[in-house]
mmCIF file of C-alpha atoms in Angstrom:
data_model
loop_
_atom_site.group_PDB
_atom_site.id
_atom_site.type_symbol
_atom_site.label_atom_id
_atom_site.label_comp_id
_atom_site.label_asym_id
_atom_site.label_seq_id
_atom_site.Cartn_x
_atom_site.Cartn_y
_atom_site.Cartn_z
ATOM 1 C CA UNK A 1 22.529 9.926 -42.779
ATOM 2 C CA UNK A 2 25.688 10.242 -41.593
ATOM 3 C CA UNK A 3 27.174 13.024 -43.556
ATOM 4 C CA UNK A 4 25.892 15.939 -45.510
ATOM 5 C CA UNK A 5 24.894 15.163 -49.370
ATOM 6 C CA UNK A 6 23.340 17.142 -51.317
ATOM 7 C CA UNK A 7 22.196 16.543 -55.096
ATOM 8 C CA UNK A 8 20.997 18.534 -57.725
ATOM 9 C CA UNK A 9 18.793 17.756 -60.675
ATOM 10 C CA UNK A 10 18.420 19.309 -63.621
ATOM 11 C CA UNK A 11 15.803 17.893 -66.395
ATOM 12 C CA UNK A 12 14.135 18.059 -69.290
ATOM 13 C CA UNK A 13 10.562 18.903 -69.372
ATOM 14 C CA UNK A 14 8.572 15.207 -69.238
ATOM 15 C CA UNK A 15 11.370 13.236 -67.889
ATOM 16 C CA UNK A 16 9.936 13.066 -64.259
ATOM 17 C CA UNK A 17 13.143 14.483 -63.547
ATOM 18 C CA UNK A 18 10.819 16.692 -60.087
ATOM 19 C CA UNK A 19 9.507 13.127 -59.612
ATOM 20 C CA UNK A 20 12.724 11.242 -59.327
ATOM 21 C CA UNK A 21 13.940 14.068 -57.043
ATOM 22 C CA UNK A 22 10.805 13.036 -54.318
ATOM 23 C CA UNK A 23 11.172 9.476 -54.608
ATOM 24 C CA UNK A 24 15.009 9.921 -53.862
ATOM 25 C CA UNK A 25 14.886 12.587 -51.190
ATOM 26 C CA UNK A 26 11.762 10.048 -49.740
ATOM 27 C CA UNK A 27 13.719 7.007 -49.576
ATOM 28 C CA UNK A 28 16.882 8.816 -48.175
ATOM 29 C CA UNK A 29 14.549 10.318 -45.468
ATOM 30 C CA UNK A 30 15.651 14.342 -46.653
ATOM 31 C CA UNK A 31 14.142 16.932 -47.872
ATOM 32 C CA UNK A 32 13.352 17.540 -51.669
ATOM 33 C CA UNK A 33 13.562 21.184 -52.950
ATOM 34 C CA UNK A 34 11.487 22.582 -56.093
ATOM 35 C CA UNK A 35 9.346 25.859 -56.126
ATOM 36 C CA UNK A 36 10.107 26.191 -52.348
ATOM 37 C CA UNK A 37 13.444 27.371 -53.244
ATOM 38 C CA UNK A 38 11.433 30.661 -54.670
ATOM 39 C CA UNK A 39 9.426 31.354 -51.404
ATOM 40 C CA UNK A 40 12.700 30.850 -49.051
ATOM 41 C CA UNK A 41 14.688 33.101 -51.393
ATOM 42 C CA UNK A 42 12.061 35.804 -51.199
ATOM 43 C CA UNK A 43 11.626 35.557 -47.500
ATOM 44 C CA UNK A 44 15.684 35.933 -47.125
ATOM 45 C CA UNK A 45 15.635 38.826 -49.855
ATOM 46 C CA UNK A 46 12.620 40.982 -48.960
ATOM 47 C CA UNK A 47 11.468 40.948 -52.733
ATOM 48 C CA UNK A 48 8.025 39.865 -52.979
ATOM 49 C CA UNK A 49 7.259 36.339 -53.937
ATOM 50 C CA UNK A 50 4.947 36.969 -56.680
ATOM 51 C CA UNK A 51 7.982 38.262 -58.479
ATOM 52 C CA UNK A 52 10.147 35.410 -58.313
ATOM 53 C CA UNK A 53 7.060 33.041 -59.499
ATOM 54 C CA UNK A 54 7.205 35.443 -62.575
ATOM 55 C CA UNK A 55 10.708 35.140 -63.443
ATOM 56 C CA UNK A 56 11.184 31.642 -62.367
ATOM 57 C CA UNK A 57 14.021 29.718 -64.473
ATOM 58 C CA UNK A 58 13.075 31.956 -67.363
ATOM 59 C CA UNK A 59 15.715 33.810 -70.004
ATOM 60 C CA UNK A 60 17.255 37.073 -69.140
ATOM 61 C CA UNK A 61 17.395 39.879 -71.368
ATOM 62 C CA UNK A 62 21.130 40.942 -72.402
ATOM 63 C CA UNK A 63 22.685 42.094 -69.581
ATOM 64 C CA UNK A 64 26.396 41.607 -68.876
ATOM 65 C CA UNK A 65 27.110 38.582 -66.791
ATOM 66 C CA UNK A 66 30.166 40.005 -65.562
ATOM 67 C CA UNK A 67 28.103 42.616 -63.355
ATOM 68 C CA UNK A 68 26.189 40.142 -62.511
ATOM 69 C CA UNK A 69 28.518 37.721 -60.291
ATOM 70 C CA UNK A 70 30.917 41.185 -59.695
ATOM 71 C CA UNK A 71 27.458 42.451 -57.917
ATOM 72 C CA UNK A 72 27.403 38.780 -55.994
ATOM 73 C CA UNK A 73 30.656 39.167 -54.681
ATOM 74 C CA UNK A 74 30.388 42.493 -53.727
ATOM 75 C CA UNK A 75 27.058 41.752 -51.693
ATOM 76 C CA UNK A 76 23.509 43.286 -51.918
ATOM 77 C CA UNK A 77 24.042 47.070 -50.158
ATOM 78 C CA UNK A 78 26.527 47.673 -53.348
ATOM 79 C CA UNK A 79 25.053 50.215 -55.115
ATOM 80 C CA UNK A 80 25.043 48.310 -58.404
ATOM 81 C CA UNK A 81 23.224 45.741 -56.968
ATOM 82 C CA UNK A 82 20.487 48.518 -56.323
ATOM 83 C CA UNK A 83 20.023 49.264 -59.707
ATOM 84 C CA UNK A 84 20.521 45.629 -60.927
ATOM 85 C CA UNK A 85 17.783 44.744 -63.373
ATOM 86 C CA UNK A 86 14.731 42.678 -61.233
ATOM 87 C CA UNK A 87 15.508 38.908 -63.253
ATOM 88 C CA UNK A 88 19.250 39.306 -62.388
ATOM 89 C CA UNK A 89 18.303 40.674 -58.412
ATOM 90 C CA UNK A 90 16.427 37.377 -58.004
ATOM 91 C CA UNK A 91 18.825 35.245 -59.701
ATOM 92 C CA UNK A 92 21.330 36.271 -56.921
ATOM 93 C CA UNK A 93 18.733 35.925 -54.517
ATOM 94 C CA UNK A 94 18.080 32.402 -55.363
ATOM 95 C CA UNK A 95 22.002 31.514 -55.650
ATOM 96 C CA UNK A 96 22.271 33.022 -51.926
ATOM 97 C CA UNK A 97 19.415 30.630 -50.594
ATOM 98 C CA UNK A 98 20.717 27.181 -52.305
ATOM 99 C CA UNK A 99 23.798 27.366 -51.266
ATOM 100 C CA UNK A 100 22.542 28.438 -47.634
ATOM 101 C CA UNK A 101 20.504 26.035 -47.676
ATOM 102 C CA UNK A 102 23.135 23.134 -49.200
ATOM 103 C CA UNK A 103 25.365 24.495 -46.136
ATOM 104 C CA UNK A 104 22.677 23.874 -43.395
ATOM 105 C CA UNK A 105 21.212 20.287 -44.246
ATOM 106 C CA UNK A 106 21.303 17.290 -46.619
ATOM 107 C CA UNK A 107 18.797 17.869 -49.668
ATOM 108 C CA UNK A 108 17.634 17.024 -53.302
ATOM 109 C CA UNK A 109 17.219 20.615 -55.133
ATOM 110 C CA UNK A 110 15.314 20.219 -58.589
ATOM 111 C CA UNK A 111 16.497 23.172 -60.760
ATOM 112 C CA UNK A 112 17.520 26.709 -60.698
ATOM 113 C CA UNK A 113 21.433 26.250 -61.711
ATOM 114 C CA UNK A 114 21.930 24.648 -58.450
ATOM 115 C CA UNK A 115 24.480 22.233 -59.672
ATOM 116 C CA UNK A 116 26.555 25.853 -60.727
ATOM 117 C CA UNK A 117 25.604 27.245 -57.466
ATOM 118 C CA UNK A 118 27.418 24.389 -55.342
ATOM 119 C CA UNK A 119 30.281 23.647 -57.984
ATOM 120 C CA UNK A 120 32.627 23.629 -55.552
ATOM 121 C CA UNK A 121 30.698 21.963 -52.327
ATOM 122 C CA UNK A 122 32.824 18.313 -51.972
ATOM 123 C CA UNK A 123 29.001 16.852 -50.421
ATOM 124 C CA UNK A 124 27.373 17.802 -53.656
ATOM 125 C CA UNK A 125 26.766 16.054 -57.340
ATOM 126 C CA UNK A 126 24.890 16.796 -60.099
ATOM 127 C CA UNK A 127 22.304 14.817 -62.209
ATOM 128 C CA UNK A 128 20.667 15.010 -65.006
ATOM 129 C CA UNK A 129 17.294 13.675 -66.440
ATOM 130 C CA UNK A 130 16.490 12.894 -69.764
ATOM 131 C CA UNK A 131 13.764 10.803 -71.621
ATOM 132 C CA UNK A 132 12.833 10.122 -75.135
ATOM 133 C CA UNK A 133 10.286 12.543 -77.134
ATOM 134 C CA UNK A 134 7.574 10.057 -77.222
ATOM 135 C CA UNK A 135 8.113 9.199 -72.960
ATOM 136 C CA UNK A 136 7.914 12.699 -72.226
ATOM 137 C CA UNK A 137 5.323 13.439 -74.644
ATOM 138 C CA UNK A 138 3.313 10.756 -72.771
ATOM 139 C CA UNK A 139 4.317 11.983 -69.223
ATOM 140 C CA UNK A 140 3.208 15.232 -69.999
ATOM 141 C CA UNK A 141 -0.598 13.840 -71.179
ATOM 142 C CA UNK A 142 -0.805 12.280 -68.463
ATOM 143 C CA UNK A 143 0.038 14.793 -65.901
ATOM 144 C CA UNK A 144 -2.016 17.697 -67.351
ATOM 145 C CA UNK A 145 -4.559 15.833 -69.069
ATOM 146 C CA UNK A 146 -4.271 17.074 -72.319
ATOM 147 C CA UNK A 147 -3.511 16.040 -76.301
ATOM 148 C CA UNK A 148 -0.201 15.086 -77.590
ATOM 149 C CA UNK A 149 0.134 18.247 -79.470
ATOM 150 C CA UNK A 150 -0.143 20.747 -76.899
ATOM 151 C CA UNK A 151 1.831 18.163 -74.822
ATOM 152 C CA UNK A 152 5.135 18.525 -77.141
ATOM 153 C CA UNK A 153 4.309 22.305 -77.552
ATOM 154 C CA UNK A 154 5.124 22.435 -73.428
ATOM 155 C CA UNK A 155 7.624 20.497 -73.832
ATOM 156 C CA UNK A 156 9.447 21.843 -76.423
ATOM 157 C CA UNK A 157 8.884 25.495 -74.733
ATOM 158 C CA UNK A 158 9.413 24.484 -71.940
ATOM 159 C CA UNK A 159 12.998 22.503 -72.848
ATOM 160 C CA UNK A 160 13.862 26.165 -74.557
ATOM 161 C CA UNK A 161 13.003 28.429 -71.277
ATOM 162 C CA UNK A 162 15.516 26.139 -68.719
ATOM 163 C CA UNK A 163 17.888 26.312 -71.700
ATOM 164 C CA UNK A 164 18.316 29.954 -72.268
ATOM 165 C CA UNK A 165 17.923 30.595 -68.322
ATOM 166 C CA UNK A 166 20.901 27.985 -67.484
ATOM 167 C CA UNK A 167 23.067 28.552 -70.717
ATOM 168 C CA UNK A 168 23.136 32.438 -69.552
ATOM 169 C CA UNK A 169 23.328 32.149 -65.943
ATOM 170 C CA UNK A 170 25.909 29.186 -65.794
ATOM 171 C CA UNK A 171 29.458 28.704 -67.147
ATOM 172 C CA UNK A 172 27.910 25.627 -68.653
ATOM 173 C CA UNK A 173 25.572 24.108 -71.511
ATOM 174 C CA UNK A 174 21.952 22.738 -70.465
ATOM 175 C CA UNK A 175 21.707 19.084 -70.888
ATOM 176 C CA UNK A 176 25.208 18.420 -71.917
ATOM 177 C CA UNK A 177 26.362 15.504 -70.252
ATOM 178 C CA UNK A 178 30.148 17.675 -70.171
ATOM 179 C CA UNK A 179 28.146 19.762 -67.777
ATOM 180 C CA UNK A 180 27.155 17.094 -64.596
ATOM 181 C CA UNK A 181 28.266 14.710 -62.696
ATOM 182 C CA UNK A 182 26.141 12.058 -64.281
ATOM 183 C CA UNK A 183 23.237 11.978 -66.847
ATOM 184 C CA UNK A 184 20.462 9.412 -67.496
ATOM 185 C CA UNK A 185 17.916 8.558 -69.586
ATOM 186 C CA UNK A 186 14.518 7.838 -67.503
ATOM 187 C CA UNK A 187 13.023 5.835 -70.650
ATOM 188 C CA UNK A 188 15.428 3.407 -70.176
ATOM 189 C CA UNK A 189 15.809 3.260 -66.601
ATOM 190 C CA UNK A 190 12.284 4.522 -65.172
ATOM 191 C CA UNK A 191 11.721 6.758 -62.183
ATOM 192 C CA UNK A 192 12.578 3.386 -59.406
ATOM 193 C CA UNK A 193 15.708 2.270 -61.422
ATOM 194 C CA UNK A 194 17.300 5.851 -62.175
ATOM 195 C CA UNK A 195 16.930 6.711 -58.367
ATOM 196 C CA UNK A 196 18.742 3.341 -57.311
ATOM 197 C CA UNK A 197 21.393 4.261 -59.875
ATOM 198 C CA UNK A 198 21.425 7.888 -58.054
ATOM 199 C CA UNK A 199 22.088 6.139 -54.842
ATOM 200 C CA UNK A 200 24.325 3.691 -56.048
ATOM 201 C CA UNK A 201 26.016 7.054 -57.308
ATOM 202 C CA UNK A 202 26.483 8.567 -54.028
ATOM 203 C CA UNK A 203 27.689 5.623 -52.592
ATOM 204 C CA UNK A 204 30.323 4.999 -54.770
ATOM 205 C CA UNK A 205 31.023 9.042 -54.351
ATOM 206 C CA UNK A 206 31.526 7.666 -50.411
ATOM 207 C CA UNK A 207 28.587 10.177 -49.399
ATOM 208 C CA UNK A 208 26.125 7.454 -48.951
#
């Protein structure tokens, strides 16, 4: 590739929104970013990685958000940041590493309010993945081998968690199509046709 791009995914739970991400970041010969996001940030921050596995893209409790990015810009020897609760600690932690890591090389990152992280990079766009109930529901089955009950109870749960965590963290709604650079439903795409219409995207965006 020519020039840096870098595109972020978010997703509902079943979509194959992680899958997408691989078969894009495959076919564009880059690098595809998911949990590994959590072990880089906690090698960066010195906080242990068990702890970011914990709180990872789950709800904080109330805390103001307004410390919270004050604390960012002020860096992480402020003394606020010292006695910053542990979710909002590795929240920061994991804002410092994607956009490091957007700065350094081309990627797909799956997650984590990257899209808000790297609002104002010009290489960057955001996507996001969507599916109907009964395509996830299926997706999930499949993947984890179990009944369509306890399939749309993850889902569902799971849908709520990413939610909360992005709704807080972000100036933006979760899965509002008002919130990225361009949505689409996997059902009636699939995986091979939403990732051509990702690249077909980024052309059009001239970073392709």
């Amino acid at each position: 590739m020519d020039k840096r791009l870098v595109i972020t995914i978010g997703r509902q739970c079943g979509s194959g929104g992680r899958r997408i991400g691989q078969m894009l970041a495959e076919q564009l010969g880059i690098k595809c970013y998911d949990k590994e996001i959590l072990n880089r940030a906690a090698k960066e921050s010195g906080l242990a990685a068990e702890l970011f596995e914990t709180h990872d893209e789950k709800p904080t409790s109330s805390f103001l958000y307004s410390l919270v990015m004050d604390t960012y810009s002020l860096g992480y020897t402020s003394s606020s940041y010292m006695d910053m609760p542990i979710n909002h600690k590795i929240f920061l932690a994991q804002f410092d590493t994607i956009k490091k890591l957007a700065s350094e090389e081309s990627c797909i990152i799956v997650g984590r309010c990257a899209d808000y992280a790297l609002s104002d990079d010009p290489n960057a766009f955001s996507v996001f993945i969507t599916g109907d109930d009964e395509d996830k529901i299926r997706r999930i089955m499949e993947t984890n081998n179990i009944e369509a009950n306890k399939a749309k109870d993850i889902m569902i749960k799971t849908d709520k968690k990413r939610s909360s965590y992005y709704n807080y963290y972000s100036s933006k709604r979760w899965a509002d199509s008002r919130s990225y650079d361009l949505t689409i439903n996997s059902t009636t795409l699939g995986l091979e046709g939403s990732v051509e219409l990702i690249k077909t995207f980024a052309k059009i965006k001239g970073l392709l």
